[in-house]
Short mmCIF file of C-alpha atoms and ligand atoms in Angstrom, two decimals:
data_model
loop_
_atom_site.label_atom_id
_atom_site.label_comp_id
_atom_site.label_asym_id
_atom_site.label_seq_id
_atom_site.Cartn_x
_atom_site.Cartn_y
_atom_site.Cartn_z
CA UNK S 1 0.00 0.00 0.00
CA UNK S 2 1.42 3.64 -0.81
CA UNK S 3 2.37 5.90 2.09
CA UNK S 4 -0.05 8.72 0.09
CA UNK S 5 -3.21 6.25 1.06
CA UNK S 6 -2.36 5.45 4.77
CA UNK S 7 -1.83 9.42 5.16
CA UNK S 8 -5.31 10.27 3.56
CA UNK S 9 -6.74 7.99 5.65
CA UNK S 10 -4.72 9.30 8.73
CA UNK S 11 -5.96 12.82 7.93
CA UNK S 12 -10.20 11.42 7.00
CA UNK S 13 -9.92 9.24 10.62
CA UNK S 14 -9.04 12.65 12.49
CA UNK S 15 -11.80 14.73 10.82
CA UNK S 16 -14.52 12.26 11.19
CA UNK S 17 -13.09 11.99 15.13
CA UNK S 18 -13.55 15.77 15.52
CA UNK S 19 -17.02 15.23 13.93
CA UNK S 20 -17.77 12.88 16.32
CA UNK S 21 -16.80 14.84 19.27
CA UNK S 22 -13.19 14.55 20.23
CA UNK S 23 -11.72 18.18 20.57
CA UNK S 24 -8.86 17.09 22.72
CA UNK S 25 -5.94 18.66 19.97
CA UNK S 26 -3.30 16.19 22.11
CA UNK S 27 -4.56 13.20 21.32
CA UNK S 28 -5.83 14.17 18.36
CA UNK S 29 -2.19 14.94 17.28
CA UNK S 30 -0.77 11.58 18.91
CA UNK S 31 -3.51 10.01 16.37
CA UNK S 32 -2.41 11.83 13.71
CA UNK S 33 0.98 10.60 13.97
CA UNK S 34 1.05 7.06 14.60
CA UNK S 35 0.68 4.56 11.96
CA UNK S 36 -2.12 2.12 12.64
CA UNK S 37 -1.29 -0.09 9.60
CA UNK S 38 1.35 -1.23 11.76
CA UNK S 39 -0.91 -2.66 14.73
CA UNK S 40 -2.91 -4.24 12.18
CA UNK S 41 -2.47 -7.89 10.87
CA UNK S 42 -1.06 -7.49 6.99
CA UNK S 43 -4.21 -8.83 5.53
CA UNK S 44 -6.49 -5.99 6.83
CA UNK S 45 -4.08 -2.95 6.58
CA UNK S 46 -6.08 -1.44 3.42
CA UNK S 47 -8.67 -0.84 6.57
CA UNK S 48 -6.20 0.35 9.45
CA UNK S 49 -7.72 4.08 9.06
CA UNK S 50 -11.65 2.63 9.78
CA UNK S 51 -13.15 4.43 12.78
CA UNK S 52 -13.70 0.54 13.43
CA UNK S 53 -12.10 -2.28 15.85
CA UNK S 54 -10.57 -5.06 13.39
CA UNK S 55 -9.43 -8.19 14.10
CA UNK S 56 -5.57 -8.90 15.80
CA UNK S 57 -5.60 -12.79 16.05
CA UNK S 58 -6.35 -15.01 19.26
CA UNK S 59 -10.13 -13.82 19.05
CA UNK S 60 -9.12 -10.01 20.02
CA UNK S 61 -9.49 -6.90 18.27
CA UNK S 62 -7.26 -3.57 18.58
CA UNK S 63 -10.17 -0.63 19.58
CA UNK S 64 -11.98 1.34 17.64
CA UNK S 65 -9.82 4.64 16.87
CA UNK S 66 -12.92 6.56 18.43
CA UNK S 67 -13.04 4.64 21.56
CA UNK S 68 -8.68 4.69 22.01
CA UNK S 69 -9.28 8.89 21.40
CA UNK S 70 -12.43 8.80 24.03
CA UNK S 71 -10.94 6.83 26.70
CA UNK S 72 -7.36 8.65 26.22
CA UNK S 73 -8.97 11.86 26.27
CA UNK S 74 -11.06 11.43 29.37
CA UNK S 75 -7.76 10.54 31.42
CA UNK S 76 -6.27 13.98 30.73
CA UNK S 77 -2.71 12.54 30.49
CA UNK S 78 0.00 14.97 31.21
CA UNK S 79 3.80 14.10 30.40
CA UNK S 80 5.74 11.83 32.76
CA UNK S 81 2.28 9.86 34.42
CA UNK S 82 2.70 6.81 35.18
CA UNK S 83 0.27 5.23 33.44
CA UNK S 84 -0.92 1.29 33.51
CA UNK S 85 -3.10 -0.14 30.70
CA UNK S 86 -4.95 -3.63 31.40
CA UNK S 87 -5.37 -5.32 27.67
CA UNK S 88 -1.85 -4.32 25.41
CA UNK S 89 -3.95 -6.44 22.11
CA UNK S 90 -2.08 -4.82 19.24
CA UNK S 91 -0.46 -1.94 21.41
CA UNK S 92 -1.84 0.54 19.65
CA UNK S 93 -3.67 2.63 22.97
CA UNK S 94 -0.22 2.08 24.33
CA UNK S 95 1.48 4.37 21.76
CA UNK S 96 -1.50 6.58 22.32
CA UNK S 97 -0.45 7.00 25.77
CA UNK S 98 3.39 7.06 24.93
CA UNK S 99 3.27 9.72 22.39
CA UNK S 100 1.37 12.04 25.69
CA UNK S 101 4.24 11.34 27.56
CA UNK S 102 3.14 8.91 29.77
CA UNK S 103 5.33 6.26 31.10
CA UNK S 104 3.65 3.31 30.00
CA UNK S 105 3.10 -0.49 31.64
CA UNK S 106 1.10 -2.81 29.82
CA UNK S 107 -0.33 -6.13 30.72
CA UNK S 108 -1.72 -8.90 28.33
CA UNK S 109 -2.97 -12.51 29.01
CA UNK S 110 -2.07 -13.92 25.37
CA UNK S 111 1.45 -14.81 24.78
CA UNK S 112 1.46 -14.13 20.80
CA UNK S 113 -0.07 -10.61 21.34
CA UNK S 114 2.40 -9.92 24.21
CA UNK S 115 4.78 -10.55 21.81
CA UNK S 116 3.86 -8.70 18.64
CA UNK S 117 2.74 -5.76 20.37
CA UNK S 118 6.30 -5.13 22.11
CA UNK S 119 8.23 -6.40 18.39
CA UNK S 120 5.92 -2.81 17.19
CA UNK S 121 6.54 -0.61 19.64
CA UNK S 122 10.21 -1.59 19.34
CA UNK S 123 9.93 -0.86 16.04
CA UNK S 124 8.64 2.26 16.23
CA UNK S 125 11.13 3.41 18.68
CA UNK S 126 8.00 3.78 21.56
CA UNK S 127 8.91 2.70 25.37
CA UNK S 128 6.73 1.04 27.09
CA UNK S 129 6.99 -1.84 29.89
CA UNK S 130 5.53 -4.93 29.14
CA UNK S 131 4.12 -7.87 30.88
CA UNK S 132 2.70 -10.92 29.98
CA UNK S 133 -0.23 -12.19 32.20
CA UNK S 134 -3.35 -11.77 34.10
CA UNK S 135 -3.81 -7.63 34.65
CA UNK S 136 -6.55 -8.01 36.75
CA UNK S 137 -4.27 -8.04 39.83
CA UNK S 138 -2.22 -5.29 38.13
CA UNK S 139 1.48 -4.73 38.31
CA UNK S 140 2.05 -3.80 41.66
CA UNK S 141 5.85 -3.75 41.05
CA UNK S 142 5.21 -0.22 39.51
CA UNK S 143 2.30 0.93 41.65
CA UNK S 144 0.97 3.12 42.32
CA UNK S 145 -0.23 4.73 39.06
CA UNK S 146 -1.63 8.14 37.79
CA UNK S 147 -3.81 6.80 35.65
CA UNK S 148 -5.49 3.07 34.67
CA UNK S 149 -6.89 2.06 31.53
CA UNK S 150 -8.25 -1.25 31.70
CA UNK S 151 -9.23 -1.94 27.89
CA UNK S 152 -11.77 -5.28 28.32
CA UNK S 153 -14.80 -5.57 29.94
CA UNK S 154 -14.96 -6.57 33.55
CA UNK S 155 -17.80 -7.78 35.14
CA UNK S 156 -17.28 -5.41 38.36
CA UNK S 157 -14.40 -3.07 39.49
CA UNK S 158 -11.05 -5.07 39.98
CA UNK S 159 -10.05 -4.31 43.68
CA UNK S 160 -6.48 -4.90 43.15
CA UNK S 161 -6.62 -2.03 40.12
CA UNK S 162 -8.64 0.19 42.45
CA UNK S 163 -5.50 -0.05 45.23
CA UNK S 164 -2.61 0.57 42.90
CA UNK S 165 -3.98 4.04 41.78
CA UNK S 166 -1.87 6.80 43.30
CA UNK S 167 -4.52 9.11 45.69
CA UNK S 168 -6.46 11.31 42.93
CA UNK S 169 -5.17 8.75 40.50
CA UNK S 170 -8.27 7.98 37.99
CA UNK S 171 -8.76 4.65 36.29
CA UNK S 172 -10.93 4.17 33.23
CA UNK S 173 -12.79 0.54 32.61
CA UNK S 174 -15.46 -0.76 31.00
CA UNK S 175 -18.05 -2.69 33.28
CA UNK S 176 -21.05 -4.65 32.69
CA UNK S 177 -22.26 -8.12 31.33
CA UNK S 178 -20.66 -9.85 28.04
CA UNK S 179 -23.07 -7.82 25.48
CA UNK S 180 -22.26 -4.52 26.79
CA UNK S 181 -20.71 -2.47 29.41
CA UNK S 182 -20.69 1.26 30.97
CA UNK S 183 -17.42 3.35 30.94
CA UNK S 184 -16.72 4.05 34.48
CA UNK S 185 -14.11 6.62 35.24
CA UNK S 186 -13.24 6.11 39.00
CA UNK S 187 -11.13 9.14 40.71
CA UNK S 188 -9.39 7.78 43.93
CA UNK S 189 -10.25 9.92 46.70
CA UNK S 190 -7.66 8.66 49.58
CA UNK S 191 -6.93 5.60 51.07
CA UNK S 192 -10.37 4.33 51.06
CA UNK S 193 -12.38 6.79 49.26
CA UNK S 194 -13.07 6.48 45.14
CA UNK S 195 -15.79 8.42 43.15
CA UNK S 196 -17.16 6.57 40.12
CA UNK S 197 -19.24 8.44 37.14
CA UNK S 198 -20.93 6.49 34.27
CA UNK S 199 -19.95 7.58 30.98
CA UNK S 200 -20.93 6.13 27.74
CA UNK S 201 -22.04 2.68 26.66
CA UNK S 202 -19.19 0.56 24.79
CA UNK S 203 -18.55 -2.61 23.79
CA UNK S 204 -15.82 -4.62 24.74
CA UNK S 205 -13.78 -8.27 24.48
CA UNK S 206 -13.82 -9.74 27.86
CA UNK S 207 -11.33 -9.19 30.87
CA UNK S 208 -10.41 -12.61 31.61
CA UNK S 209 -8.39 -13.44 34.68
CA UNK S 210 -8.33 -13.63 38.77
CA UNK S 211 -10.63 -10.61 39.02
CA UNK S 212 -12.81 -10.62 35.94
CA UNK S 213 -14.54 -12.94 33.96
CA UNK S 214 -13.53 -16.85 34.45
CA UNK S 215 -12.41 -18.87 31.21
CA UNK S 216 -16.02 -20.00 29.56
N1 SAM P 301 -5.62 -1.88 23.93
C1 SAM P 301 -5.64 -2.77 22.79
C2 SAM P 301 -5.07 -2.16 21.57
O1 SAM P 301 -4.71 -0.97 21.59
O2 SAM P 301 -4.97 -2.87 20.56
C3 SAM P 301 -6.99 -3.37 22.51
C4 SAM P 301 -7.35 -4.31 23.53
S1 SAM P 301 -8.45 -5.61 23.15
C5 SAM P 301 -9.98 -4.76 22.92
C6 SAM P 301 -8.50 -6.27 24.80
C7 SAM P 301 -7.25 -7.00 25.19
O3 SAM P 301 -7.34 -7.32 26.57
C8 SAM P 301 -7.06 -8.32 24.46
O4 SAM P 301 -5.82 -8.34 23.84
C9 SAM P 301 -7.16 -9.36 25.57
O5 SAM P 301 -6.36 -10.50 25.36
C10 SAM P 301 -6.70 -8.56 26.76
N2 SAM P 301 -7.08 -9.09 28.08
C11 SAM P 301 -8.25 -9.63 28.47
N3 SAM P 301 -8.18 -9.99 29.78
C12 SAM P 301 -6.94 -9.65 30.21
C13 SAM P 301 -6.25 -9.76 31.44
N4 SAM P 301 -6.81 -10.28 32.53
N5 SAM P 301 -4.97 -9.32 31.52
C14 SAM P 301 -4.37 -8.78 30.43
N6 SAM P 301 -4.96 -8.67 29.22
C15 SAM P 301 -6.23 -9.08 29.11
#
């Protein structure tokens, strides 16, 4: 495929994002800049610059560009956060996060995703730490965090996730059943104190581990 068409299609994604609402001109510009053909498997690139989620291989899918530039946006990254994300896939919300700033660590539960995801960002010269396994307990190692993006649907709030936010840390993560789930953005307040709000309605691939959904 020529560079020309993956750059039209860069610069069509970001105008129908702004149509749809995004107005944050950061992550806007960190959309603008990386390459989604490269998080995509080779036989879908043609469609890397769909405002859709496409398929990455072991039943997964990397997010739809709208839902990356939602979620991003509502955690108001600022440079140097330490920011965890729950769900690597393709590790394209990753170099979202990285091209804010933020110093990113990124769990995922399937070993060939693990793996391609880090061989990209490598590629692209993007830093992130990564770890393969269940993110539902999170990463205490690193803890605590500015910000969490957990990006799978959970069937309730993980605890462990809630206790590695920094206090007035915020964590973003999809909740509900397997058809569809609320975005809940969850500020922690102090030690024991969080305040959730509801956003919008998404839908998800299931967070599958200790404290989410068990293997069907
Ligand atoms: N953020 C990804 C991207 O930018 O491509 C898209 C994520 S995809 C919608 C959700 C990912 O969460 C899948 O790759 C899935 O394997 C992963 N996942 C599900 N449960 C998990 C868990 N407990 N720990 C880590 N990863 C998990």
């Amino acid at each position: 495929m020529h560079k020309d068409f993956y750059k039209t299609g860069r610069e069509r994604l970001i105008a129908q994002l702004r149509s749809a609402g995004i107005s944050d001109e950061r992550v806007l510009g960190a959309i603008a800049t990386i390459p989604r053909e490269k998080f995509v498997p080779d036989a879908i690139k043609s469609r890397a610059y769909e405002d859709t989620a496409l398929p990455i291989g072991n039943h997964q899918t990397i997010s739809q560009p709208y839902t990356v530039a939602f979620m991003t946006s509502a955690l108001n990254i600022k440079p140097g956060d330490s920011v965890l994300e729950i769900g690597t896939g393709s590790g394209y919300q990753a170099a979202t996060l990285i091209m804010l700033g933020a110093k990113v660590f990124t769990v995922e539960r399937h070993w060939e995703l693990y793996n391609s995801a880090k061989k990209t960002l490598d590629e692209l010269g993007l830093s992130a730490q990564s770890r393969f396994g269940d993110g539902t307990i999170g990463w205490s190692e690193f803890a605590p965090y500015d910000a969490i993006i957990v990006t799978a649907g959970a069937p309730e709030l993980p605890q462990s996730l809630l206790l590695q936010l920094a206090i007035g840390g915020r964590m973003i993560i999809p909740v509900g059943d397997e058809r569809s789930q609320t975005l809940k953005y969850v500020v922690r307040k102090d030690d024991r104190e969080f305040d959730a709000f509801d956003m919008q309605e998404f839908r998800f691939v299931p967070l599958i581990g200790k404290e989410g959904w068990t293997v069907g």
